[in-house]
CSV table of C-alpha atoms in Angstrom, one decimal:
chain,number,residue,atom,x,y,z
A,27,MET,CA,0.0,0.0,0.0
A,28,ARG,CA,2.8,2.4,0.9
A,29,ASP,CA,4.3,2.0,-2.6
A,30,HIS,CA,1.0,3.2,-4.1
A,31,LEU,CA,1.2,6.3,-1.9
A,32,ARG,CA,4.8,7.2,-2.6
A,33,VAL,CA,5.3,10.2,-4.9
A,34,ALA,CA,7.4,9.3,-7.9
A,35,SER,CA,10.4,11.5,-8.8
A,36,ARG,CA,9.9,13.4,-11.9
A,37,LEU,CA,12.7,13.5,-14.6
A,38,LEU,CA,12.9,15.8,-17.5
A,39,LEU,CA,14.5,14.1,-20.5
A,40,VAL,CA,15.9,16.5,-23.2
A,41,GLU,CA,16.9,14.3,-26.1
A,42,ASP,CA,16.3,15.0,-29.8
A,43,ASP,CA,16.6,11.4,-31.0
A,44,GLU,CA,13.1,10.0,-30.8
A,45,ARG,CA,14.2,6.3,-30.6
A,46,ILE,CA,16.7,7.0,-27.8
A,47,ARG,CA,14.2,9.1,-26.0
A,48,ALA,CA,11.6,6.4,-26.1
A,49,SER,CA,14.0,3.7,-24.9
A,50,MET,CA,15.2,5.9,-22.0
A,51,ARG,CA,11.7,6.7,-21.1
A,52,LEU,CA,10.7,3.0,-21.0
A,53,ALA,CA,13.8,2.1,-19.0
A,54,LEU,CA,13.4,4.9,-16.4
A,55,GLU,CA,9.6,4.4,-16.1
A,56,ASP,CA,10.5,0.8,-15.2
A,57,GLU,CA,12.6,2.2,-12.4
A,58,GLY,CA,9.5,4.1,-11.1
A,59,TYR,CA,10.2,7.6,-12.4
A,60,GLU,CA,7.7,9.9,-14.1
A,61,ILE,CA,9.1,11.4,-17.3
A,62,ASP,CA,8.6,14.6,-19.1
A,63,GLU,CA,10.2,14.8,-22.5
A,64,ALA,CA,11.6,17.6,-24.7
A,65,ALA,CA,13.2,17.2,-28.2
A,66,THR,CA,15.0,20.6,-28.2
A,67,GLY,CA,16.9,22.7,-25.7
A,68,GLU,CA,14.2,25.5,-26.0
A,69,ASP,CA,11.4,23.0,-25.3
A,70,GLY,CA,13.4,21.6,-22.4
A,71,LEU,CA,13.8,25.0,-20.7
A,72,GLU,CA,10.2,25.9,-21.3
A,73,THR,CA,9.0,22.5,-19.9
A,74,PHE,CA,11.2,22.9,-16.8
A,75,ALA,CA,9.9,26.4,-16.2
A,76,GLN,CA,6.3,25.1,-16.3
A,77,ARG,CA,6.9,21.9,-14.5
A,78,PRO,CA,10.2,21.7,-12.5
A,79,ALA,CA,11.7,18.3,-12.5
A,80,ASP,CA,13.7,16.5,-9.7
A,81,VAL,CA,16.5,15.7,-12.1
A,82,VAL,CA,17.2,16.8,-15.7
A,83,LEU,CA,18.9,14.6,-18.3
A,84,ILE,CA,20.3,16.5,-21.2
A,85,ASP,CA,21.9,15.4,-24.5
A,86,LEU,CA,24.7,17.7,-25.7
A,87,MET,CA,23.9,17.6,-29.4
A,88,LEU,CA,20.5,19.3,-29.6
A,89,PRO,CA,19.0,21.4,-32.4
A,90,GLY,CA,18.8,25.1,-31.5
A,91,ILE,CA,20.1,25.7,-28.0
A,92,ASP,CA,22.7,22.9,-27.5
A,93,GLY,CA,23.0,20.9,-24.3
A,94,LEU,CA,25.8,23.0,-22.8
A,95,GLU,CA,23.8,26.3,-23.2
A,96,CYS,CA,20.7,24.5,-21.9
A,97,CYS,CA,22.7,23.4,-18.8
A,98,ARG,CA,24.0,26.9,-18.2
A,99,ALA,CA,20.5,28.3,-18.5
A,100,LEU,CA,19.2,25.8,-16.0
A,101,ARG,CA,22.0,26.7,-13.6
A,102,ARG,CA,21.1,30.4,-13.7
A,103,VAL,CA,17.6,29.6,-12.3
A,104,SER,CA,17.9,26.4,-10.4
A,105,ALA,CA,20.1,24.0,-8.4
A,106,VAL,CA,18.3,21.0,-9.9
A,107,PRO,CA,20.6,18.0,-10.4
A,108,VAL,CA,21.6,17.8,-14.1
A,109,VAL,CA,23.1,14.7,-15.8
A,110,VAL,CA,24.6,15.1,-19.3
A,111,VAL,CA,23.8,11.9,-21.4
A,112,THR,CA,25.7,12.0,-24.6
A,113,ALA,CA,27.7,10.1,-27.2
A,114,ARG,CA,30.7,12.4,-26.7
A,115,SER,CA,33.3,10.8,-24.5
A,116,ASP,CA,36.4,12.9,-25.0
A,117,THR,CA,37.8,14.5,-21.9
A,118,HIS,CA,37.3,17.9,-23.5
A,119,ASP,CA,33.6,17.2,-23.8
A,120,VAL,CA,33.3,15.8,-20.3
A,121,VAL,CA,35.0,18.8,-18.8
A,122,ALA,CA,32.9,21.2,-20.9
A,123,GLY,CA,29.7,19.5,-19.7
A,124,LEU,CA,30.7,19.6,-16.0
A,125,GLU,CA,32.0,23.2,-16.4
A,126,ALA,CA,28.6,24.1,-17.8
A,127,GLY,CA,27.1,23.1,-14.4
A,128,ALA,CA,26.2,19.4,-14.9
A,129,ASP,CA,26.4,17.2,-11.8
A,130,ASP,CA,27.2,14.1,-13.7
A,131,TYR,CA,28.2,12.9,-17.2
A,132,VAL,CA,27.1,9.6,-18.8
A,133,THR,CA,28.2,8.4,-22.2
A,134,LYS,CA,26.2,6.5,-24.7
A,135,PRO,CA,25.7,3.6,-25.1
A,136,PHE,CA,25.0,3.3,-21.4
A,137,VAL,CA,23.5,0.6,-19.1
A,138,ALA,CA,20.0,1.7,-18.0
A,139,LYS,CA,20.5,0.3,-14.6
A,140,GLU,CA,23.6,2.3,-14.1
A,141,LEU,CA,21.9,5.5,-15.2
A,142,ALA,CA,19.1,4.8,-12.8
A,143,ALA,CA,21.5,4.2,-10.0
A,144,ARG,CA,23.3,7.5,-10.7
A,145,ILE,CA,19.9,9.3,-10.6
A,146,ARG,CA,19.0,7.6,-7.3
A,147,ALA,CA,22.4,8.7,-5.8
A,148,LEU,CA,21.7,12.3,-6.9
A,149,LEU,CA,18.2,12.2,-5.4
A,150,ARG,CA,19.5,10.7,-2.1
A,151,ARG,CA,22.0,13.5,-1.8
A,152,VAL,CA,19.3,16.2,-2.5
A,153,ARG,CA,16.9,14.7,0.0
A,154,ALA,CA,19.5,14.1,2.7
A,155,GLY,CA,19.4,17.9,3.1
A,156,ASP,CA,22.3,20.2,4.0
A,157,GLY,CA,21.5,21.0,7.6
A,158,GLY,CA,22.4,19.5,11.0
A,159,SER,CA,26.0,20.7,11.2
A,160,PRO,CA,27.6,23.7,12.9
A,161,ALA,CA,29.1,26.5,10.8
A,162,MET,CA,32.6,26.0,9.6
A,163,THR,CA,35.2,28.7,9.0
A,164,PHE,CA,38.4,28.7,7.0
A,165,GLY,CA,40.3,31.9,6.1
A,166,ASP,CA,37.6,34.5,5.6
A,167,VAL,CA,35.0,32.0,4.3
A,168,VAL,CA,32.2,30.7,6.5
A,169,VAL,CA,30.1,27.7,5.5
A,170,VAL,CA,26.7,27.4,7.2
A,171,PRO,CA,25.2,24.0,6.4
A,172,ASP,CA,21.9,24.7,8.2
A,173,GLU,CA,21.3,27.6,5.7
A,174,GLY,CA,23.0,26.0,2.8
A,175,ALA,CA,25.0,29.1,2.6
A,176,VAL,CA,28.7,30.1,2.1
A,177,ARG,CA,29.8,33.7,2.8
A,178,ARG,CA,32.8,35.8,2.7
A,179,GLY,CA,32.1,38.7,5.0
A,180,ASP,CA,28.7,40.1,4.0
A,181,GLU,CA,29.1,38.6,0.5
A,182,GLU,CA,27.2,35.5,-0.4
A,183,ILE,CA,29.1,32.9,-2.5
A,184,HIS,CA,26.8,31.1,-4.8
A,185,LEU,CA,27.6,27.4,-5.2
A,186,THR,CA,25.8,24.7,-6.9
A,187,ARG,CA,24.4,21.9,-4.8
A,188,THR,CA,27.3,19.6,-5.7
A,189,GLU,CA,29.9,22.2,-5.0
A,190,PHE,CA,28.3,22.9,-1.7
A,191,HIS,CA,28.3,19.3,-0.7
A,192,LEU,CA,31.9,18.9,-1.8
A,193,LEU,CA,33.0,21.9,0.2
A,194,CYS,CA,31.1,20.7,3.3
A,195,GLU,CA,32.8,17.3,3.0
A,196,LEU,CA,36.2,18.8,2.9
A,197,ALA,CA,35.6,21.5,5.5
A,198,GLY,CA,34.1,19.0,7.9
A,199,SER,CA,37.5,17.4,8.3
A,200,PRO,CA,40.1,20.1,7.7
A,201,GLY,CA,43.5,18.7,7.0
A,202,LYS,CA,42.2,15.3,6.1
A,203,VAL,CA,43.2,14.0,2.7
A,204,PHE,CA,40.3,12.7,0.6
A,205,SER,CA,41.0,10.5,-2.3
A,206,ARG,CA,38.9,11.0,-5.5
A,207,GLU,CA,37.2,7.7,-4.8
A,208,GLN,CA,36.3,8.8,-1.3
A,209,LEU,CA,34.8,12.0,-2.6
A,210,LEU,CA,32.9,10.3,-5.3
A,211,GLU,CA,31.3,8.0,-2.7
A,212,ARG,CA,30.6,10.7,-0.1
A,213,VAL,CA,29.5,13.5,-2.4
A,214,TRP,CA,28.0,11.7,-5.4
A,215,GLY,CA,27.1,8.5,-3.6
A,216,TYR,CA,29.0,6.4,-6.2
A,217,ASP,CA,31.1,3.5,-5.0
A,218,TYR,CA,31.5,1.5,-8.2
A,219,PHE,CA,31.1,3.6,-11.4
A,220,GLY,CA,32.7,6.9,-10.6
A,221,ASP,CA,35.0,8.9,-12.7
A,222,GLY,CA,37.8,11.0,-11.2
A,223,ARG,CA,37.3,13.7,-13.7
A,224,LEU,CA,34.0,14.5,-12.1
A,225,VAL,CA,35.8,15.4,-8.9
A,226,ASP,CA,38.6,17.3,-10.6
A,227,VAL,CA,36.3,19.5,-12.5
A,228,HIS,CA,34.1,20.4,-9.5
A,229,ILE,CA,37.2,21.1,-7.4
A,230,ARG,CA,38.3,23.5,-10.1
A,231,ARG,CA,34.9,25.2,-10.2
A,232,LEU,CA,34.9,25.4,-6.4
A,233,ARG,CA,38.3,27.0,-6.3
A,234,THR,CA,37.2,29.8,-8.7
A,235,LYS,CA,34.4,30.7,-6.3
A,236,ILE,CA,36.1,30.5,-2.9
A,237,GLU,CA,39.8,31.0,-3.4
A,238,PRO,CA,41.4,34.5,-3.6
A,239,ASP,CA,43.5,33.1,-6.4
A,240,ALA,CA,42.2,30.0,-8.0
A,241,ALA,CA,45.5,29.4,-9.8
A,242,ASN,CA,47.3,29.2,-6.5
A,243,PRO,CA,44.7,27.7,-4.1
A,244,ARG,CA,45.3,28.3,-0.4
A,245,HIS,CA,42.4,26.4,1.0
A,246,VAL,CA,41.3,23.5,-1.3
A,247,VAL,CA,44.7,22.1,-2.1
A,248,THR,CA,45.9,19.1,-4.1
A,249,VAL,CA,47.9,16.4,-2.3
A,250,ARG,CA,49.9,14.9,-5.2
A,251,GLY,CA,49.1,11.3,-5.8
A,252,LEU,CA,46.5,11.1,-3.0
A,253,GLY,CA,43.7,13.6,-3.5
A,254,TYR,CA,42.5,16.8,-2.0
A,255,LYS,CA,42.3,18.4,1.5
A,256,LEU,CA,41.0,21.7,3.0
A,257,VAL,CA,43.5,23.9,4.7
A,258,SER,CA,42.1,26.4,7.2
């Protein structure tokens, strides 16, 4: 009975290939999701504005507004988790997708079960909430998990949800070195299909927002051969 009362998560699928869109829809509906579809970037943004989704899946190669611009447009208005689903697998493309604000990047052909697992991991992270921890300070930056806020003096530093979770994880144990695998598991909830590039790109984006000089980071530093740590 409880399963009938559970509210299904809504996904927005922005994919111009009708056959791929149909197969993804069937696979994800089998996992219990409700699906909205859009065949272009413009339709995707309009659909999201009218009916916000819990997770957005975006192809990169779309007619009109491409996937990267669509992702950037979503980021300007929402912290909704975004997954790029594309045939492009070059590192340049992966980095561009994550730099545009995507939380994850999946290449075609993909295993539907893996895509569903990645979506569940993103939703778990969102629903776990950001609260319940005391404020953390390093340098002139203050992280307030209860408010989901990061400030430098009176200035609010705007982070994506993923960047915020990444910063909270590092700041929660200052001086501790986290491997990429540990961060993938703790921030993304992945323990078996993670990609270290995901961590590296988000670390770079985080540095541009919280470091006085992102090229010479003082707080989120690389420990060669091991991973990353936060220095107060």
